XYZ file of C-alpha atoms in Angstrom:
434
model
C 0.160 0.117 -0.266
C 1.523 3.664 -1.352
C 0.843 6.360 1.920
C 2.319 9.259 1.558
C 5.221 8.772 3.953
C 6.202 5.969 0.322
C 5.265 8.489 -1.718
C 7.094 11.334 -0.448
C 9.957 8.806 -0.004
C 9.781 8.057 -3.615
C 9.785 12.234 -4.231
C 12.600 11.879 -2.920
C 14.598 9.161 -4.013
C 13.852 7.609 -6.683
C 11.565 4.043 -7.291
C 14.738 1.935 -7.784
C 15.791 3.033 -3.678
C 11.864 2.461 -2.545
C 10.722 -0.517 -1.430
C 7.743 -1.661 -0.232
C 6.403 -4.774 -1.409
C 5.259 -7.662 0.785
C 8.254 -9.331 -0.182
C 11.164 -6.813 0.278
C 9.367 -5.988 3.677
C 9.222 -9.524 4.873
C 12.772 -10.186 3.811
C 14.576 -6.877 5.341
C 12.112 -5.951 8.151
C 13.831 -8.323 10.114
C 16.848 -10.404 11.233
C 18.550 -13.352 11.741
C 15.817 -13.674 15.037
C 12.523 -14.589 14.194
C 11.042 -13.640 17.626
C 9.760 -10.482 17.017
C 6.985 -9.549 13.670
C 8.443 -7.423 11.251
C 5.641 -4.274 10.073
C 8.255 -1.794 8.727
C 6.753 0.784 5.954
C 9.367 0.646 4.137
C 12.770 -0.141 3.072
C 15.198 2.576 1.788
C 18.591 1.648 -0.577
C 20.656 4.882 -0.183
C 24.220 4.433 -2.731
C 26.283 7.039 -1.230
C 26.735 9.817 1.639
C 24.319 12.266 -0.308
C 21.558 9.350 -0.015
C 22.056 8.495 3.441
C 22.038 12.072 4.065
C 18.840 12.638 2.720
C 17.211 9.811 4.409
C 17.942 10.621 7.450
C 16.575 14.610 7.594
C 13.698 13.492 5.932
C 13.285 11.555 9.242
C 14.076 13.915 11.266
C 11.326 16.608 9.727
C 8.896 14.142 8.967
C 9.478 12.405 12.754
C 9.427 9.027 11.109
C 11.564 6.361 12.044
C 14.638 4.699 11.106
C 15.562 0.625 11.263
C 19.589 0.592 10.106
C 20.670 -2.790 8.154
C 23.434 -4.446 7.423
C 23.355 -8.485 6.797
C 20.877 -8.607 9.054
C 22.498 -11.450 10.486
C 21.772 -10.430 13.968
C 20.201 -12.414 16.590
C 18.500 -9.770 19.380
C 16.038 -7.915 16.993
C 18.611 -4.941 16.746
C 17.733 -5.160 12.712
C 13.739 -5.722 13.239
C 11.585 -3.150 12.379
C 7.643 -3.894 13.927
C 6.498 -0.563 14.789
C 6.556 0.978 10.609
C 9.676 1.929 10.944
C 11.934 2.428 7.494
C 14.781 0.724 6.786
C 17.747 1.467 5.730
C 19.168 -1.282 3.999
C 23.084 -0.450 3.414
C 23.679 -3.341 1.347
C 24.148 -1.317 -1.713
C 27.343 1.156 -0.324
C 29.469 -1.399 -0.267
C 32.632 -0.019 -2.015
C 36.512 -1.004 -0.585
C 39.688 1.170 -1.796
C 43.206 -1.061 -0.801
C 45.912 2.058 0.957
C 48.999 0.452 0.218
C 51.576 2.710 2.472
C 49.188 1.465 5.232
C 48.245 -1.638 4.751
C 45.625 -0.501 5.500
C 41.492 -1.345 3.688
C 38.644 1.217 3.299
C 35.572 -0.013 2.882
C 31.806 1.196 3.098
C 29.184 0.005 6.408
C 27.077 -2.469 3.526
C 30.197 -4.683 2.072
C 30.649 -8.230 3.261
C 32.314 -9.892 5.623
C 34.401 -12.150 3.729
C 34.186 -9.428 0.038
C 36.666 -7.411 2.455
C 38.306 -10.332 3.449
C 38.896 -11.317 0.067
C 40.172 -8.243 -1.126
C 42.740 -7.869 1.996
C 44.180 -11.611 1.323
C 44.725 -10.414 -2.700
C 46.813 -7.832 -1.180
C 49.047 -10.828 0.768
C 47.522 -9.462 4.078
C 45.264 -10.769 7.080
C 41.539 -8.959 8.388
C 41.258 -11.381 10.868
C 37.152 -10.761 11.432
C 36.026 -14.135 12.161
C 33.116 -14.934 12.065
C 30.319 -17.606 11.060
C 28.229 -15.219 9.543
C 30.837 -13.652 7.950
C 29.499 -14.564 4.549
C 26.370 -12.251 5.021
C 26.784 -10.167 8.045
C 27.745 -6.978 6.981
C 31.315 -4.441 8.161
C 28.572 -1.669 9.404
C 26.845 -4.135 11.569
C 30.312 -6.383 12.563
C 30.950 -2.131 13.894
C 28.059 -1.602 15.687
C 27.909 -4.376 17.676
C 31.637 -4.825 17.847
C 31.450 -8.791 16.431
C 34.353 -10.389 18.148
C 33.983 -14.659 17.290
C 36.546 -17.561 17.029
C 40.104 -15.603 16.704
C 39.362 -12.944 19.475
C 41.679 -14.177 21.685
C 44.388 -13.879 18.996
C 43.195 -11.093 17.119
C 40.845 -9.531 19.830
C 37.433 -7.911 18.624
C 36.604 -5.758 15.234
C 37.371 -2.255 17.172
C 40.470 -3.485 17.681
C 42.083 -3.293 13.915
C 39.974 0.323 12.747
C 42.296 3.297 12.263
C 39.202 5.421 11.312
C 35.505 5.326 10.349
C 33.558 7.738 9.232
C 29.764 8.314 10.803
C 26.431 9.835 10.550
C 24.539 11.564 13.283
C 20.777 11.743 13.404
C 20.965 15.564 12.453
C 22.163 14.604 8.928
C 25.825 16.048 9.834
C 29.098 13.368 8.861
C 31.759 12.886 11.115
C 35.396 11.436 10.529
C 36.522 10.223 13.806
C 40.173 8.284 13.975
C 42.870 7.302 16.553
C 45.585 5.944 13.837
C 48.488 6.457 16.195
C 49.166 5.202 18.978
C 49.796 7.360 21.214
C 47.786 10.018 20.987
C 46.206 12.097 23.919
C 43.707 14.061 22.801
C 41.276 13.707 24.744
C 38.892 10.570 24.912
C 39.187 8.334 21.468
C 35.048 8.787 20.676
C 35.042 5.933 18.016
C 34.431 3.736 20.887
C 30.936 5.408 21.280
C 30.113 3.571 18.343
C 31.871 0.244 18.451
C 28.378 -2.025 20.363
C 26.086 0.962 19.898
C 24.003 -1.280 17.932
C 23.211 2.237 15.523
C 21.180 4.180 18.487
C 23.574 6.396 18.314
C 24.947 7.351 15.052
C 25.317 5.178 11.160
C 28.385 3.728 10.378
C 28.719 4.452 6.738
C 32.851 3.531 6.507
C 35.407 2.057 8.306
C 39.330 2.135 7.550
C 41.210 -1.264 8.788
C 44.572 -1.823 9.686
C 45.333 -5.084 8.451
C 47.734 -7.838 9.535
C 50.702 -10.452 8.413
C 49.342 -13.112 6.525
C 50.282 -16.171 9.279
C 52.960 -18.530 6.986
C 51.885 -22.380 8.714
C 49.208 -23.475 10.972
C 48.417 -26.101 12.679
C 44.828 -27.549 14.523
C 45.332 -29.980 17.111
C 42.538 -32.160 18.633
C 41.963 -33.202 22.810
C 39.877 -34.521 24.118
C 39.076 -34.283 27.671
C 36.623 -33.757 30.436
C 38.737 -31.370 32.807
C 38.382 -27.835 31.323
C 40.632 -26.597 33.751
C 43.310 -29.080 32.205
C 42.796 -26.761 28.986
C 43.569 -23.343 31.096
C 46.224 -24.424 32.903
C 48.172 -25.749 29.985
C 47.026 -24.978 26.468
C 46.220 -21.569 27.718
C 49.436 -21.086 29.079
C 51.695 -18.120 28.001
C 54.119 -20.565 26.924
C 51.012 -22.074 24.175
C 48.945 -19.414 24.222
C 51.275 -16.750 22.409
C 50.453 -18.527 19.268
C 46.989 -20.147 19.512
C 44.868 -18.280 16.764
C 41.388 -20.191 17.919
C 40.091 -22.344 20.500
C 36.753 -24.053 20.493
C 35.092 -26.227 22.201
C 31.906 -28.203 22.331
C 30.154 -30.429 24.902
C 28.457 -34.520 24.421
C 25.055 -33.335 23.255
C 27.337 -31.405 20.683
C 29.050 -34.165 19.239
C 26.030 -36.266 19.474
C 24.069 -34.032 17.635
C 27.078 -33.932 15.035
C 26.275 -37.755 14.722
C 29.843 -38.500 16.885
C 29.527 -41.247 19.664
C 31.666 -38.903 22.413
C 34.985 -40.172 24.045
C 34.955 -37.533 26.554
C 33.047 -34.238 27.975
C 34.569 -32.215 25.861
C 35.589 -31.788 22.253
C 38.287 -29.308 22.097
C 39.961 -28.198 18.891
C 43.012 -25.221 18.617
C 44.158 -23.681 15.640
C 48.332 -22.945 15.954
C 49.700 -19.974 14.174
C 53.068 -18.148 13.589
C 55.321 -16.652 10.298
C 57.686 -18.835 12.400
C 57.469 -23.065 11.787
C 60.040 -23.240 14.685
C 58.044 -21.625 16.702
C 54.935 -23.910 16.413
C 56.723 -26.601 16.238
C 58.435 -25.568 20.126
C 54.920 -25.197 20.841
C 53.512 -29.057 20.204
C 57.010 -29.692 21.694
C 55.912 -28.154 25.051
C 52.581 -29.726 24.917
C 54.257 -33.241 24.122
C 56.525 -32.501 27.287
C 53.343 -32.199 29.515
C 52.195 -35.198 28.026
C 49.460 -33.861 27.074
C 47.667 -36.448 24.864
C 47.083 -34.685 21.496
C 46.197 -35.470 18.265
C 47.945 -33.540 15.293
C 45.150 -33.079 12.192
C 45.849 -33.040 8.989
C 44.245 -30.865 6.554
C 41.392 -32.662 5.096
C 40.533 -33.304 9.077
C 40.828 -30.128 10.150
C 38.586 -28.695 7.527
C 36.160 -31.934 8.986
C 36.538 -30.576 12.491
C 36.509 -26.521 11.886
C 32.998 -28.304 8.935
C 31.179 -29.429 11.837
C 31.981 -26.192 14.416
C 30.186 -24.161 11.648
C 27.175 -26.635 11.318
C 26.230 -26.171 15.255
C 24.138 -23.381 15.538
C 22.834 -24.178 11.988
C 21.330 -28.056 13.402
C 21.221 -26.366 16.650
C 18.695 -23.582 15.156
C 16.419 -26.598 12.693
C 15.966 -27.837 16.477
C 14.402 -24.972 17.758
C 17.219 -23.962 20.164
C 16.793 -21.018 22.308
C 20.387 -19.203 21.866
C 21.923 -17.712 24.907
C 25.697 -15.629 24.319
C 27.985 -15.331 27.402
C 30.460 -15.134 29.047
C 32.399 -16.570 32.216
C 35.721 -15.884 33.819
C 37.889 -18.432 32.003
C 38.856 -19.947 36.445
C 35.159 -20.186 36.904
C 34.098 -21.836 33.269
C 33.974 -25.815 34.176
C 32.082 -24.982 37.539
C 29.751 -23.292 35.109
C 28.911 -25.830 32.447
C 28.631 -28.336 35.099
C 25.894 -26.463 36.846
C 23.842 -25.736 33.836
C 24.679 -28.956 33.112
C 22.501 -30.489 36.214
C 19.948 -28.204 34.937
C 18.556 -30.537 32.258
C 21.130 -32.629 30.971
C 19.742 -33.870 27.878
C 18.535 -29.958 26.661
C 21.950 -28.243 27.899
C 23.899 -27.738 24.630
C 27.226 -25.564 24.762
C 29.902 -25.051 22.665
C 31.898 -21.473 21.840
C 34.941 -19.474 22.112
C 37.479 -21.599 25.706
C 40.303 -18.652 24.810
C 38.274 -16.081 25.900
C 35.253 -17.723 27.809
C 32.950 -16.361 25.511
C 30.176 -19.905 25.470
C 26.902 -20.502 23.682
C 24.317 -22.048 25.927
C 21.267 -23.544 23.885
C 17.970 -24.303 25.638
C 16.195 -26.959 23.493
C 12.818 -27.660 25.242
C 9.917 -27.969 24.772
C 8.516 -27.111 28.382
C 10.952 -25.848 30.458
C 12.575 -23.171 28.067
C 11.590 -19.966 30.570
C 12.320 -21.410 33.813
C 16.484 -22.919 32.676
C 16.747 -19.384 30.908
C 15.843 -17.989 34.339
C 18.200 -20.439 35.963
C 20.953 -19.891 33.758
C 21.314 -15.853 34.307
C 21.482 -16.676 37.997
C 24.075 -18.725 37.333
C 25.483 -16.121 35.336
C 25.009 -13.572 37.984
C 26.913 -16.254 40.550
C 30.063 -16.475 38.168
C 30.064 -12.749 37.775
C 29.491 -13.001 33.832
C 28.367 -10.925 30.558
C 24.592 -11.940 29.485
C 26.303 -10.684 26.103
C 29.243 -11.064 25.321
C 29.983 -10.777 21.303
C 25.480 -10.866 19.876
C 24.733 -7.582 21.231
C 21.421 -6.090 23.249
C 19.139 -5.631 20.287
C 15.116 -5.751 21.019
C 15.800 -9.033 22.899
C 17.526 -8.408 25.806
C 16.625 -5.121 27.314
C 16.103 -7.067 30.701
C 19.530 -7.258 31.277
C 19.507 -3.423 32.536
C 17.213 -4.158 35.019
C 18.855 -8.059 35.801
C 22.059 -7.503 35.997
C 22.127 -4.609 38.548
C 26.017 -4.034 37.364
C 25.275 -2.410 34.522
C 22.165 0.189 35.376
C 24.844 2.859 35.773
C 26.196 2.215 32.050
C 22.319 2.257 31.407
C 21.702 5.642 32.836
C 24.828 7.154 30.273
C 23.785 5.646 27.602
C 20.377 7.663 28.239
C 21.856 10.391 28.641
C 23.914 9.911 25.605
C 21.161 8.921 23.084
C 18.875 11.878 24.288
C 22.080 14.388 23.474
C 22.603 12.985 20.154
C 19.160 11.783 18.705
C 16.530 14.024 20.906
C 13.319 12.568 18.753
C 14.365 9.347 18.974
C 15.288 8.492 15.480
C 17.799 6.047 15.210
C 17.239 2.613 16.229
C 14.472 3.818 18.698
C 13.594 0.290 19.752
C 17.596 -1.102 20.086
C 18.563 -0.997 24.119
C 15.432 1.464 25.387
C 11.359 0.537 25.511
């Protein structure tokens, strides 16, 4: 149905950049979290900075709300328009450029993560953003959620590689913020305001990334164990940890789901990477001296194991799993998982990034889901963990501001920033806030 607002948008941008048919609304009005029903007014596709500014100024003038959309791979409803908002899809803004003198890549927010990584690899460099959703996720979304992933232990999260960003505010002003010099005491690093801000403070338009040297040598090892403290004490010891790029685990229930017969409670795969073969060999010798029972995987076995890791979220989603993205201090992780298992041994599935304590609890239950969610959060408080390790808050997790006392002051400051930077509450109005 063509409303007055849609007519005005078409007059402003042209028919090519404004879509309002049912298939467009259903596709672009929601992210991977399907518990919120989408109900957008229209989908608009800016192609450049001028388009984006015109959309923002139009929204301010007409008092229309905007939901920012990238690859829509979020799991918290951050890109879902449920209240007649206008969805701003950034997918047409996907240009990339290489700066050879600085080994930097400049990309627009709509560029797909894997496309940028492949573009960087053509220049024999590495952009180490390693996400299960990287074939679909967008660069702007990665920044707006400060996405991490399986290589966090070595490379950190998205923000750790950003040298400069361009971001548009709710008043249509474009800001360029940068921190390209390590020792720079010119006030606070205000780029940090937008890392993890999920579109509520501004729209990420362009990002400049520093890139890394490509590792020349990679080895994968497999460890089957029933004691995660053993992993923490030996595999994550300083003499080994410095060349670990990923360390992932999945529990017995996940092993069975993948068609395997568990030989131990935890299946752990560790990726070692270095520019020096001697460094890798020394690491393997160190592990051998500790009498650690490891299996060195060949390339085919490595591909098969990592493919299984990537299949896990898909398989759990097909079973209707409720996904919880949390983090727990490493020193209490084993006890935490033991307590989680006791809640309901056959309904709790866990896997995740063992090196940083970021685990994904998946609850597969037809009758006990609500009770188990509350119990998991209760244990998380006892263990001083975080209720959102890498997926953000979106519209799904807004209750954490009141359920977790340690976040209430942060919420107050977020409210102050939002009112100051977006007084009409135009940008992503339901993310974080009611």
